Structure formats: structure tokens, C-alpha cells
Amino acid sequence: MKQKLLNLLFVLIVNGLVFSQGTNIPLGCSNSGPEMNASPKADLRGTYLTSVYNLDWPSNRTATPAVQQAELITILDKLVLTGINTVYFQVRPECDALYNSSIEPWSYWLTGTQGVAPNPLWDPLNFAIVECKKRGLDLHAWLNPYRASVGGYTLANNHVSKLNPSWVFTASNNSNLKILNPGLPAVKNYIISVVQDIASRYDVDGIVFDDYFYPDQGMANNQDAATYANNNPTGISNIDDWRRDNVNKMIAGVYDALQVINANQNKNVVFGVAPFGIWKNGVPTGITGNPSYSALYCDPINWLQNGKVDYISPQLYWKIGGSQDYIKLSQWWNDQAATYGRHLYVSQGYDRLPSTSSQNWPASEIQNQIIQNRIAGMTNTFGQTSYSTRYIMSNEKGIATTLQNNEYRYKSFAPSMPWKDNVCPLEPTNIRFEGNVLKWDPPVAASDGDLAVKYVIYAFANQADIPNLKQDGTKVLDIINATQLALTTAQLEAPNNYFLVTALDKNNNESANITGVITNNQAAPIALTPTSGEFYVTTPVNFTWDSTVSSADYRIQVSKSSAGWNDTDGFTTSTSPNSNVVVNDVVNTVKTYTWNQTNAQVFEAPLGGTTYYYSIRSYSPATGTSTYSAPVSFTPKSAGCTVPGTTSIIVDNLNATLVGTWTATSATAGYIGSNYIHDDDTAKGTKTATFTPTIAQRGKYEVFINFTAGSNRPTNVPVDII
């Protein structure tokens, strides 16, 4: 498990709502403590949204902008539902642009003709950023650094290969693949300028490169021999090392340029690369395959060593076990990231899921890889990303619903990067309910000038849980960039209805104190009938109660046991009915609900002679959720049972057994009635009068005792009924 954080606490009672806020508890920024379970709250969950070949989006390059926009919105909604929090949006597949660029032409994969703008004009990257922010998604602009063309269509006149044909060579093993020559300083500067243009003009969260460096095993020595001879100022003796050095310089140049933009524009654009999953053959021991070090002439370990990437996302498109064992490789990459203080986000091969693929993976393979990423030893593995989005959209092998219900069930945010910024944002203020809407005010700028860009809403069972469960990802209710969240009735009535809000800054540092915990409780309804302990309750049973607010919904819990009862977890019983019935009412008066066998969620008719317990709570959008009323027991009458009628027996008569001196009289004037006894006060002392009535039949009786005025009855006339 990895690291995370938390926040603050206060107590205030207003109009029946309970607000609790205590002393500030400094807890540190995100990653300040270990995760508590297998559902980390700081966890990048990404997906590659691929535009080349129209693999993911747009599915139709000649569709209207409105159709393409609607399709993109559908994709983003599905990603949120699945639990994804980061989109790697491919905006430059082959030295072209799915954004409004003055450097490179509009993409063929967007409009069907390279260099032709969409009509009506729109900017897919800007549109995607806006829509991602609405949904709490991060967006990393995905660029292919060196790939110039995959062939098959006419290139625009302003394409780099037309403007600078000497910059481009063809892969020796693929005549359609054109690559920018990494050995040319002008190419390095060109790539940097493209990245600078995107990072400075767009509110992207990151820049990510994939694995297109030198062509995969497609370099003949004579292809760049002249470049090697003319552009080797440090005299590197081996052309392979020189090629790797060219890529290293480009990566370093991009990273350094981003740091300047971040500093000048108060941004936090992170930079990552997704190379081949094998660095060198035999590393780690037993691993063989196609290595990035010699096949692509790229050296990811060099980038980590020199701090020129924020994260590494190797393409571990292999299963657990075998000569490219996922566990061995992921652990090795994790250890490299840990050694050099960077993050690992593993790229996973969802394209291995379809039954038509040679691998034909089950969805459980992806699940097991994610579980592996979260074990204690994977200290610097803070997430994973899927290749590609189409398999989530098609729910291949049920992978989307599987993740939604299991590994991605609870929301998460991308982890903070302490080497970029470790100043916590300040906490939100004035947390409050307005109806069923939880609201708060944004914090002022922190000491580094950062404002909140997102908010994390938690739901706890009670205030006391917060310090102990602050790193529990299952308590995360939502992550949004707004300053309010409408809560559903189910959320307000759930056992976890103490709500807490924290702030995230642009680096996903989380506010260091608990900023506000609220439970939105009103007074419980007053149960009227059946009365506590009542026998011979007629069936169907009519429950009545006095409401506390108008226009409220009421929930009645009925059970055969009250064992373990408290205000939040309801009755506990293993026998039916353990019903949970919602009753809708619209006026502030006495309510009635009739229990019979046909009621929804009630699994049997009330049984005569059986003791039941019931309790009631209310919910109103205006005032929130009440606690449950105390459980009340009652017993319905059995079928065929005749309830005894009312029997009136006067017991204060001359037939009493007397101890002490009493006076008998039949006079009526000034007294209660005739044929009674009384103490005429002539012989003070302890006296008793015991009346033993004859009861006609068993049952419940009410006994009334009358005293004359001025008799000092509470002190001097005690009465026992046995």
C-alpha cells in the first residue's frame, strides 16, 4: 500500500442540524501516510484515448463536429462510470494536430484530409479539457514525438516532412513509416517547440510520449551515418550510444521547457513517457523480449536517473508468468522509480482481452495486475493506465463493469508529486447544507500562491472515525471541481453521513486539516401507535407518528429483534421481516402507515402473538435526515382471538382488609360517594386498606385512583398495585 493524507473538525448546532468542527489536526499533504486498504485514494487510473487509425475517437473522421463532440462526451461519461480519473488524449499522432496549431496541420484522423480544419471550426483539445474538468478527470496530452507519417493519404503542404524533407527518414523495415531524425538538433528543438505550444496555451495536466523513438529494429547504419558524423560534438564513439544520447537530450529538453512554463504561468504540467516494457534482455533475470534500449535506442533509466521525467509508464502488455512475467517486470520498474524518486504508472494491455486476439485474456488478468500494483512492496507504483479506451467502451470480457464494481469502485485522484510542490492548500471554509446540497467556500491561496482546483468529499460514520480512517479510500464519496455537491436521499440516509470536504491544489496536494464534518440530522419523529409494549394490536397494523417537518419522506424499520440497535445501523435480525419501508407524506401532521403482506419490502404479514419492534426516521430536502426514533415493541393479536371487553370494578369499598383504625360511612355530603371507608384522622399512624377484586377474565386493565383535594396524597397516601 502507498501513501495519502487527510484534513479538520468543528461543533455547531443550528436549527436541528448538527455540525461538528474541532481543533485543527495537521495531517500533512497527500502521501503523508500509508493507504489503509486495497482501494487507494491516491491512484492514477488512466486510459489511452487513441486517435490514430480512428481506433478510439473519433470513430468517423468525416463526421460533423457535433457528432464527434457527442461521441467524446459519451466516452468521457463511460470512463467516469468505470472509475477512470485520467485521460491520455492523443492530440499529435504523426506530426499533426487535433487542436488549433500554428505549427502543424490539422489531423487527417479528425477531418479526413490533413491540413483541412473542421467545419464548423472547433478545437478538440480545448473541448476535451473543458469536458474532463466538468467530470473531475485529468487530461494528459499524448504526443508521438518522432513519428511523422504512417502512410496511406496525402500530407498537407505545411507538414514538417514537406517543409523540411531532410529531417525525415524511412524505417528500413517499414516503407510506410516516416520518422523525424532524432540526431538533428533542429528536430529536437522542433519537438520541444510543439510541446511548449501545447503546454503554454492549454490547461493540460500533463504531457505524455509513447514509444515512437527510433523505428523498432528499423535502423540501418547508413541511414543516419552522415547525421552521426556531423552532429556528434562530444565524440561519442558508438553510434548506438549516440542515438540513445539524442533521445535523452530531447527528453531532457522537453522536461526543462515544461519547468519554465510551470514557473512562469503557475502551472503544474507533469511529463511522462511510455516506453517498451523491457529495458534490456536479462533485466531482471529471466526476462527476454524486445528491449527499448537496443530496439528503439531509448534509455528510460537515464531519464529517471537525471530526473527528466515525472513518471514512467512502461508498456507491460504481458500476463503474469512466462518469459515476460508481469510481476517480475512491474516490481523491477517500481524499484527503479523508487531508486530515483519518481512515479510508476504501468501501461496495461486491454487489447489482449478480445477472444479474437491470440492472448484472449480473461478480465481477471487485468484485475490481478492491478492488485499486484497495490501490494506493499510496490512503493512507487501509484496507478496504471489501459491501452486502449475502446475495450472499456465495449466492456470487453466485462472489464468495465468488473473494475467499476471492484478495483475502481471508489473514486481516487492522481497522486501528488512532492518534488514538484509539497505545500498543502488551505482548507475549504463555511461548510454547510442548503437543503440537500452540501456547500463550502473555496480557500484563499496557500503560501505558494496555489488555490484549490478540486475538492474531495468524504463520508464517515461519525466524527471519531476521521483521524483513524483518513487514509481509507472507501470513504471517498466524490471528487469534483465545484464548490457544492447535491446529495441523494440514499447518501443522506446512509450510515456514513458525516461529511468532510478537503481541497486539492494543482499538484494534488490535499489540504492538511479536516476542514469540516457535518451530519445533517433533525429530530426523530415521535412514534404514537402501537404504543410501547402494546398487546392485541389489530391487523393490518396501523403505525402512526407525529412528524417533525412537513414535506418529508419517512422510513419505518420493522423487525422481530431489537438486538444491537443504534441510531445508524438499524435493527439486526436473521429472521424476516426486517423491513425497510419508505413512506411519502406532504403535510406536517400525524402520519399513518398500514402494514400488511402486500407492502413493498415486507416479507410476511404481521403474526399474532409475535413481538415486533418498529422505529421511524424522516428525511426532508430542507432539513436533512433525522435519527431513528427509539425502538417500540408491540404484539399483534392472534387469529381467532377475542380481545376482552372493558370491565369496570369499584374496589374501594367496605369489604377491604383493614389494618389500623378506619371509619366506615354511607354519607355522601362532601365526600366522594357512599359505601366507602376513610381515615377520619382520629388515630394517626400507619394504616392499610387492601382491596382484592374479582377479575372476570385475563387481560390488560387500567387502574384509576382518586384522592380528595388537599389530602397531601403524594407523601402520605402511597398506593401499590400488585
mmCIF file of C-alpha atoms in Angstrom, residues 45-350:
data_model
loop_
_atom_site.group_PDB
_atom_site.id
_atom_site.type_symbol
_atom_site.label_atom_id
_atom_site.label_comp_id
_atom_site.label_asym_id
_atom_site.label_seq_id
_atom_site.Cartn_x
_atom_site.Cartn_y
_atom_site.Cartn_z
ATOM 1 C CA ARG A 45 -6.384 5.277 -13.245
ATOM 2 C CA GLY A 46 -5.754 6.215 -16.832
ATOM 3 C CA THR A 47 -6.646 5.242 -20.356
ATOM 4 C CA TYR A 48 -5.106 5.906 -23.758
ATOM 5 C CA LEU A 49 -7.737 7.623 -25.920
ATOM 6 C CA THR A 50 -6.303 6.858 -29.350
ATOM 7 C CA SER A 51 -6.981 8.916 -32.464
ATOM 8 C CA VAL A 52 -4.578 7.342 -34.981
ATOM 9 C CA TYR A 53 -6.385 4.973 -37.344
ATOM 10 C CA ASN A 54 -9.576 6.227 -35.616
ATOM 11 C CA LEU A 55 -9.117 3.416 -33.102
ATOM 12 C CA ASP A 56 -10.970 5.051 -30.203
ATOM 13 C CA TRP A 57 -12.044 8.536 -31.191
ATOM 14 C CA PRO A 58 -13.264 9.940 -33.466
ATOM 15 C CA SER A 59 -14.672 6.718 -34.848
ATOM 16 C CA ASN A 60 -15.587 8.593 -38.038
ATOM 17 C CA ARG A 61 -13.132 11.206 -39.315
ATOM 18 C CA THR A 62 -15.706 12.686 -41.684
ATOM 19 C CA ALA A 63 -18.477 13.045 -39.112
ATOM 20 C CA THR A 64 -19.664 16.529 -38.230
ATOM 21 C CA PRO A 65 -18.103 18.283 -35.238
ATOM 22 C CA ALA A 66 -21.398 17.920 -33.362
ATOM 23 C CA VAL A 67 -21.351 14.149 -33.828
ATOM 24 C CA GLN A 68 -17.694 13.911 -32.822
ATOM 25 C CA GLN A 69 -18.326 16.034 -29.746
ATOM 26 C CA ALA A 70 -21.279 13.914 -28.692
ATOM 27 C CA GLU A 71 -19.197 10.776 -29.129
ATOM 28 C CA LEU A 72 -16.405 12.218 -26.997
ATOM 29 C CA ILE A 73 -18.866 13.150 -24.244
ATOM 30 C CA THR A 74 -20.258 9.606 -24.290
ATOM 31 C CA ILE A 75 -16.732 8.241 -23.901
ATOM 32 C CA LEU A 76 -15.884 10.538 -21.003
ATOM 33 C CA ASP A 77 -19.123 9.672 -19.208
ATOM 34 C CA LYS A 78 -18.339 5.968 -19.576
ATOM 35 C CA LEU A 79 -14.813 6.477 -18.261
ATOM 36 C CA VAL A 80 -16.111 8.253 -15.165
ATOM 37 C CA LEU A 81 -18.617 5.462 -14.585
ATOM 38 C CA THR A 82 -15.837 2.882 -14.866
ATOM 39 C CA GLY A 83 -13.657 4.705 -12.339
ATOM 40 C CA ILE A 84 -11.057 6.226 -14.664
ATOM 41 C CA ASN A 85 -9.594 9.538 -13.466
ATOM 42 C CA THR A 86 -7.007 10.391 -16.156
ATOM 43 C CA VAL A 87 -7.304 10.541 -19.942
ATOM 44 C CA TYR A 88 -4.244 10.302 -22.201
ATOM 45 C CA PHE A 89 -5.748 12.190 -25.132
ATOM 46 C CA GLN A 90 -3.832 11.632 -28.386
ATOM 47 C CA VAL A 91 -3.504 15.050 -29.995
ATOM 48 C CA ARG A 92 -0.411 14.537 -32.194
ATOM 49 C CA PRO A 93 -0.284 11.060 -33.726
ATOM 50 C CA GLU A 94 2.047 11.881 -36.646
ATOM 51 C CA CYS A 95 3.307 15.473 -36.614
ATOM 52 C CA ASP A 96 -0.274 16.704 -36.998
ATOM 53 C CA ALA A 97 -2.765 18.270 -34.618
ATOM 54 C CA LEU A 98 -6.134 17.513 -33.083
ATOM 55 C CA TYR A 99 -6.034 21.067 -31.769
ATOM 56 C CA ASN A 100 -5.713 24.517 -33.276
ATOM 57 C CA SER A 101 -1.993 24.697 -34.066
ATOM 58 C CA SER A 102 0.053 27.273 -35.921
ATOM 59 C CA ILE A 103 2.935 24.788 -36.162
ATOM 60 C CA GLU A 104 1.422 21.579 -37.516
ATOM 61 C CA PRO A 105 -1.549 20.774 -39.790
ATOM 62 C CA TRP A 106 -4.987 19.603 -38.739
ATOM 63 C CA SER A 107 -5.025 15.827 -38.434
ATOM 64 C CA TYR A 108 -6.288 13.549 -41.155
ATOM 65 C CA TRP A 109 -7.812 11.418 -38.383
ATOM 66 C CA LEU A 110 -10.053 14.337 -37.380
ATOM 67 C CA THR A 111 -11.306 15.707 -40.706
ATOM 68 C CA GLY A 112 -10.424 13.117 -43.346
ATOM 69 C CA THR A 113 -7.967 15.468 -45.047
ATOM 70 C CA GLN A 114 -4.741 16.533 -43.397
ATOM 71 C CA GLY A 115 -4.468 20.298 -43.170
ATOM 72 C CA VAL A 116 -8.219 20.912 -43.528
ATOM 73 C CA ALA A 117 -9.812 22.463 -40.457
ATOM 74 C CA PRO A 118 -13.054 21.082 -39.032
ATOM 75 C CA ASN A 119 -16.176 22.857 -40.225
ATOM 76 C CA PRO A 120 -17.598 24.482 -38.237
ATOM 77 C CA LEU A 121 -14.305 25.227 -36.564
ATOM 78 C CA TRP A 122 -13.721 23.744 -33.132
ATOM 79 C CA ASP A 123 -10.755 22.739 -31.004
ATOM 80 C CA PRO A 124 -10.955 19.108 -29.815
ATOM 81 C CA LEU A 125 -8.214 19.513 -27.213
ATOM 82 C CA ASN A 126 -9.830 22.535 -25.619
ATOM 83 C CA PHE A 127 -13.237 20.856 -25.777
ATOM 84 C CA ALA A 128 -11.854 17.702 -24.135
ATOM 85 C CA ILE A 129 -10.177 19.715 -21.370
ATOM 86 C CA VAL A 130 -13.418 21.524 -20.534
ATOM 87 C CA GLU A 131 -15.457 18.318 -20.536
ATOM 88 C CA CYS A 132 -12.851 16.463 -18.480
ATOM 89 C CA LYS A 133 -12.832 19.189 -15.842
ATOM 90 C CA LYS A 134 -16.614 19.025 -15.598
ATOM 91 C CA ARG A 135 -16.222 15.370 -14.676
ATOM 92 C CA GLY A 136 -13.199 15.661 -12.401
ATOM 93 C CA LEU A 137 -10.922 13.980 -14.956
ATOM 94 C CA ASP A 138 -7.288 14.896 -15.529
ATOM 95 C CA LEU A 139 -6.082 15.172 -19.126
ATOM 96 C CA HIS A 140 -2.568 14.463 -20.372
ATOM 97 C CA ALA A 141 -1.911 15.485 -23.966
ATOM 98 C CA TRP A 142 -0.481 12.423 -25.712
ATOM 99 C CA LEU A 143 2.121 13.086 -28.405
ATOM 100 C CA ASN A 144 4.161 10.811 -30.638
ATOM 101 C CA PRO A 145 7.492 12.632 -30.600
ATOM 102 C CA TYR A 146 9.214 11.402 -33.780
ATOM 103 C CA ARG A 147 6.592 9.629 -35.900
ATOM 104 C CA ALA A 148 5.926 11.761 -38.975
ATOM 105 C CA SER A 149 3.643 9.589 -41.087
ATOM 106 C CA VAL A 150 2.173 6.096 -41.231
ATOM 107 C CA GLY A 151 1.312 6.481 -44.924
ATOM 108 C CA GLY A 152 -1.904 5.933 -46.837
ATOM 109 C CA TYR A 153 -3.015 9.506 -47.523
ATOM 110 C CA THR A 154 -1.776 12.845 -48.845
ATOM 111 C CA LEU A 155 0.204 15.006 -46.444
ATOM 112 C CA ALA A 156 -0.555 18.708 -46.109
ATOM 113 C CA ASN A 157 1.826 21.235 -47.604
ATOM 114 C CA ASN A 158 2.614 22.597 -44.133
ATOM 115 C CA HIS A 159 3.506 19.172 -42.759
ATOM 116 C CA VAL A 160 7.032 19.056 -41.379
ATOM 117 C CA SER A 161 8.060 16.386 -43.881
ATOM 118 C CA LYS A 162 7.087 18.723 -46.725
ATOM 119 C CA LEU A 163 8.649 21.811 -45.182
ATOM 120 C CA ASN A 164 11.840 20.027 -44.112
ATOM 121 C CA PRO A 165 12.220 16.795 -46.090
ATOM 122 C CA SER A 166 15.833 16.420 -44.941
ATOM 123 C CA TRP A 167 14.603 15.929 -41.373
ATOM 124 C CA VAL A 168 12.784 12.700 -42.245
ATOM 125 C CA PHE A 169 13.898 9.160 -42.982
ATOM 126 C CA THR A 170 12.003 5.961 -43.710
ATOM 127 C CA ALA A 171 12.188 2.926 -41.441
ATOM 128 C CA SER A 172 14.275 0.208 -43.073
ATOM 129 C CA ASN A 173 11.689 -2.441 -42.188
ATOM 130 C CA ASN A 174 8.528 -0.429 -42.996
ATOM 131 C CA SER A 175 8.393 1.724 -46.106
ATOM 132 C CA ASN A 176 5.231 3.488 -44.897
ATOM 133 C CA LEU A 177 6.721 4.663 -41.599
ATOM 134 C CA LYS A 178 8.383 8.063 -41.723
ATOM 135 C CA ILE A 179 10.380 9.221 -38.694
ATOM 136 C CA LEU A 180 11.883 12.566 -37.757
ATOM 137 C CA ASN A 181 15.647 12.142 -37.485
ATOM 138 C CA PRO A 182 16.475 12.268 -33.743
ATOM 139 C CA GLY A 183 20.112 13.071 -34.496
ATOM 140 C CA LEU A 184 19.325 16.545 -35.803
ATOM 141 C CA PRO A 185 19.357 19.366 -33.230
ATOM 142 C CA ALA A 186 16.691 21.122 -35.301
ATOM 143 C CA VAL A 187 14.369 18.150 -34.819
ATOM 144 C CA LYS A 188 14.931 18.204 -31.080
ATOM 145 C CA ASN A 189 14.122 21.915 -30.968
ATOM 146 C CA TYR A 190 11.090 21.402 -33.187
ATOM 147 C CA ILE A 191 9.606 18.777 -30.884
ATOM 148 C CA ILE A 192 10.267 20.979 -27.863
ATOM 149 C CA SER A 193 8.511 23.891 -29.568
ATOM 150 C CA VAL A 194 5.408 21.766 -30.208
ATOM 151 C CA VAL A 195 5.281 20.735 -26.546
ATOM 152 C CA GLN A 196 5.795 24.333 -25.426
ATOM 153 C CA ASP A 197 2.938 25.471 -27.652
ATOM 154 C CA ILE A 198 0.513 22.975 -26.121
ATOM 155 C CA ALA A 199 1.623 23.368 -22.511
ATOM 156 C CA SER A 200 1.588 27.159 -22.598
ATOM 157 C CA ARG A 201 -1.773 27.591 -24.371
ATOM 158 C CA TYR A 202 -3.851 24.750 -22.944
ATOM 159 C CA ASP A 203 -4.773 23.822 -19.396
ATOM 160 C CA VAL A 204 -3.440 20.279 -19.663
ATOM 161 C CA ASP A 205 -2.443 18.340 -16.569
ATOM 162 C CA GLY A 206 0.369 16.525 -18.303
ATOM 163 C CA ILE A 207 2.299 15.678 -21.446
ATOM 164 C CA VAL A 208 2.915 12.021 -22.272
ATOM 165 C CA PHE A 209 5.024 10.445 -25.035
ATOM 166 C CA ASP A 210 4.572 6.886 -26.210
ATOM 167 C CA ASP A 211 7.209 4.511 -27.642
ATOM 168 C CA TYR A 212 7.904 6.047 -31.050
ATOM 169 C CA PHE A 213 11.577 6.972 -30.916
ATOM 170 C CA TYR A 214 13.907 5.375 -33.439
ATOM 171 C CA PRO A 215 11.927 2.851 -35.524
ATOM 172 C CA ASP A 216 11.611 -0.538 -33.862
ATOM 173 C CA GLN A 217 14.587 -2.522 -35.211
ATOM 174 C CA GLY A 218 14.259 -0.454 -38.346
ATOM 175 C CA MET A 219 17.568 1.428 -38.447
ATOM 176 C CA ALA A 220 20.311 0.628 -40.944
ATOM 177 C CA ASN A 221 23.670 2.167 -40.062
ATOM 178 C CA ASN A 222 23.897 4.103 -43.308
ATOM 179 C CA GLN A 223 20.554 5.816 -42.725
ATOM 180 C CA ASP A 224 21.945 8.312 -40.256
ATOM 181 C CA ALA A 225 25.679 7.900 -40.796
ATOM 182 C CA ALA A 226 26.016 11.440 -42.131
ATOM 183 C CA THR A 227 23.998 12.831 -39.238
ATOM 184 C CA TYR A 228 26.241 10.936 -36.822
ATOM 185 C CA ALA A 229 29.351 12.367 -38.443
ATOM 186 C CA ASN A 230 28.067 15.937 -38.487
ATOM 187 C CA ASN A 231 26.241 16.105 -35.130
ATOM 188 C CA ASN A 232 28.472 14.432 -32.573
ATOM 189 C CA PRO A 233 30.132 17.282 -30.687
ATOM 190 C CA THR A 234 31.167 15.145 -27.704
ATOM 191 C CA GLY A 235 32.696 12.433 -29.871
ATOM 192 C CA ILE A 236 30.562 9.502 -28.787
ATOM 193 C CA SER A 237 32.357 6.528 -30.312
ATOM 194 C CA ASN A 238 29.409 4.154 -30.691
ATOM 195 C CA ILE A 239 26.516 5.066 -32.986
ATOM 196 C CA ASP A 240 24.061 3.173 -30.771
ATOM 197 C CA ASP A 241 25.103 5.209 -27.735
ATOM 198 C CA TRP A 242 24.929 8.355 -29.843
ATOM 199 C CA ARG A 243 21.353 7.532 -30.864
ATOM 200 C CA ARG A 244 20.354 6.997 -27.249
ATOM 201 C CA ASP A 245 22.021 10.271 -26.347
ATOM 202 C CA ASN A 246 19.947 12.078 -28.977
ATOM 203 C CA VAL A 247 16.732 10.786 -27.437
ATOM 204 C CA ASN A 248 17.994 11.589 -23.935
ATOM 205 C CA LYS A 249 18.687 15.191 -24.958
ATOM 206 C CA MET A 250 15.211 15.561 -26.460
ATOM 207 C CA ILE A 251 13.549 14.160 -23.329
ATOM 208 C CA ALA A 252 15.626 16.445 -21.109
ATOM 209 C CA GLY A 253 14.846 19.445 -23.312
ATOM 210 C CA VAL A 254 11.113 18.805 -23.110
ATOM 211 C CA TYR A 255 11.219 18.366 -19.338
ATOM 212 C CA ASP A 256 13.251 21.523 -18.808
ATOM 213 C CA ALA A 257 10.969 23.540 -21.087
ATOM 214 C CA LEU A 258 7.941 22.411 -19.097
ATOM 215 C CA GLN A 259 9.541 23.525 -15.837
ATOM 216 C CA VAL A 260 9.987 27.024 -17.284
ATOM 217 C CA ILE A 261 6.326 27.141 -18.343
ATOM 218 C CA ASN A 262 5.225 25.849 -14.949
ATOM 219 C CA ALA A 263 7.227 28.520 -13.169
ATOM 220 C CA ASN A 264 6.197 31.386 -15.437
ATOM 221 C CA GLN A 265 2.499 30.508 -15.678
ATOM 222 C CA ASN A 266 1.965 28.920 -12.242
ATOM 223 C CA LYS A 267 1.150 25.574 -13.820
ATOM 224 C CA ASN A 268 1.936 22.012 -12.867
ATOM 225 C CA VAL A 269 2.195 20.195 -16.189
ATOM 226 C CA VAL A 270 3.734 16.807 -15.458
ATOM 227 C CA PHE A 271 5.739 14.814 -18.002
ATOM 228 C CA GLY A 272 5.779 11.076 -18.543
ATOM 229 C CA VAL A 273 6.862 8.543 -21.146
ATOM 230 C CA ALA A 274 5.526 5.079 -22.022
ATOM 231 C CA PRO A 275 8.470 3.065 -23.430
ATOM 232 C CA PHE A 276 8.638 -0.625 -24.238
ATOM 233 C CA GLY A 277 8.174 -2.747 -21.142
ATOM 234 C CA ILE A 278 11.605 -4.389 -21.327
ATOM 235 C CA TRP A 279 14.657 -2.208 -20.788
ATOM 236 C CA LYS A 280 17.328 -4.795 -21.620
ATOM 237 C CA ASN A 281 17.237 -8.534 -22.171
ATOM 238 C CA GLY A 282 18.014 -10.372 -18.962
ATOM 239 C CA VAL A 283 16.914 -7.432 -16.808
ATOM 240 C CA PRO A 284 15.545 -8.533 -14.459
ATOM 241 C CA THR A 285 16.914 -12.061 -14.530
ATOM 242 C CA GLY A 286 14.928 -14.398 -16.739
ATOM 243 C CA ILE A 287 13.247 -11.675 -18.795
ATOM 244 C CA THR A 288 13.629 -11.811 -22.576
ATOM 245 C CA GLY A 289 11.939 -9.887 -25.358
ATOM 246 C CA ASN A 290 12.204 -6.745 -27.468
ATOM 247 C CA PRO A 291 14.155 -4.192 -25.384
ATOM 248 C CA SER A 292 13.736 -0.452 -25.677
ATOM 249 C CA TYR A 293 17.447 0.091 -25.044
ATOM 250 C CA SER A 294 18.583 -1.567 -28.280
ATOM 251 C CA ALA A 295 15.415 -1.773 -30.414
ATOM 252 C CA LEU A 296 14.329 1.877 -30.076
ATOM 253 C CA TYR A 297 17.602 3.365 -28.826
ATOM 254 C CA CYS A 298 15.914 4.890 -25.827
ATOM 255 C CA ASP A 299 17.110 4.603 -22.247
ATOM 256 C CA PRO A 300 14.332 5.220 -19.701
ATOM 257 C CA ILE A 301 16.703 4.579 -16.809
ATOM 258 C CA ASN A 302 18.762 7.558 -17.941
ATOM 259 C CA TRP A 303 15.655 9.748 -17.797
ATOM 260 C CA LEU A 304 14.898 8.565 -14.274
ATOM 261 C CA GLN A 305 18.492 8.965 -13.123
ATOM 262 C CA ASN A 306 18.604 12.544 -14.340
ATOM 263 C CA GLY A 307 15.129 13.471 -13.101
ATOM 264 C CA LYS A 308 13.873 14.285 -16.595
ATOM 265 C CA VAL A 309 10.502 12.564 -16.287
ATOM 266 C CA ASP A 310 7.898 12.807 -13.556
ATOM 267 C CA TYR A 311 6.566 9.349 -14.226
ATOM 268 C CA ILE A 312 7.404 6.309 -16.284
ATOM 269 C CA SER A 313 4.634 4.194 -17.808
ATOM 270 C CA PRO A 314 6.263 1.105 -19.386
ATOM 271 C CA GLN A 315 4.061 -0.949 -21.664
ATOM 272 C CA LEU A 316 3.807 -4.200 -19.708
ATOM 273 C CA TYR A 317 1.493 -5.872 -22.174
ATOM 274 C CA TRP A 318 2.174 -9.349 -20.827
ATOM 275 C CA LYS A 319 0.407 -11.635 -18.395
ATOM 276 C CA ILE A 320 1.547 -12.818 -15.007
ATOM 277 C CA GLY A 321 4.048 -15.648 -15.543
ATOM 278 C CA GLY A 322 6.186 -16.595 -18.554
ATOM 279 C CA SER A 323 9.306 -15.061 -20.076
ATOM 280 C CA GLN A 324 7.836 -11.549 -19.804
ATOM 281 C CA ASP A 325 6.334 -12.050 -16.353
ATOM 282 C CA TYR A 326 4.230 -9.075 -15.311
ATOM 283 C CA ILE A 327 5.104 -9.471 -11.644
ATOM 284 C CA LYS A 328 8.862 -9.549 -12.256
ATOM 285 C CA LEU A 329 8.769 -6.618 -14.654
ATOM 286 C CA SER A 330 6.414 -4.422 -12.652
ATOM 287 C CA GLN A 331 8.449 -4.960 -9.480
ATOM 288 C CA TRP A 332 11.669 -4.114 -11.328
ATOM 289 C CA TRP A 333 10.227 -0.923 -12.801
ATOM 290 C CA ASN A 334 8.816 0.002 -9.407
ATOM 291 C CA ASP A 335 12.257 -0.388 -7.858
ATOM 292 C CA GLN A 336 13.807 1.887 -10.499
ATOM 293 C CA ALA A 337 11.143 4.533 -9.894
ATOM 294 C CA ALA A 338 11.724 4.246 -6.150
ATOM 295 C CA THR A 339 15.500 4.499 -6.519
ATOM 296 C CA TYR A 340 15.225 7.763 -8.432
ATOM 297 C CA GLY A 341 12.194 9.203 -6.655
ATOM 298 C CA ARG A 342 9.632 9.124 -9.446
ATOM 299 C CA HIS A 343 6.237 7.510 -10.023
ATOM 300 C CA LEU A 344 5.414 4.350 -11.927
ATOM 301 C CA TYR A 345 2.070 4.099 -13.728
ATOM 302 C CA VAL A 346 2.022 0.755 -15.542
ATOM 303 C CA SER A 347 0.545 0.617 -19.060
ATOM 304 C CA GLN A 348 -1.704 -2.448 -19.317
ATOM 305 C CA GLY A 349 -2.724 -4.323 -22.465
ATOM 306 C CA TYR A 350 -6.502 -4.332 -22.621
#
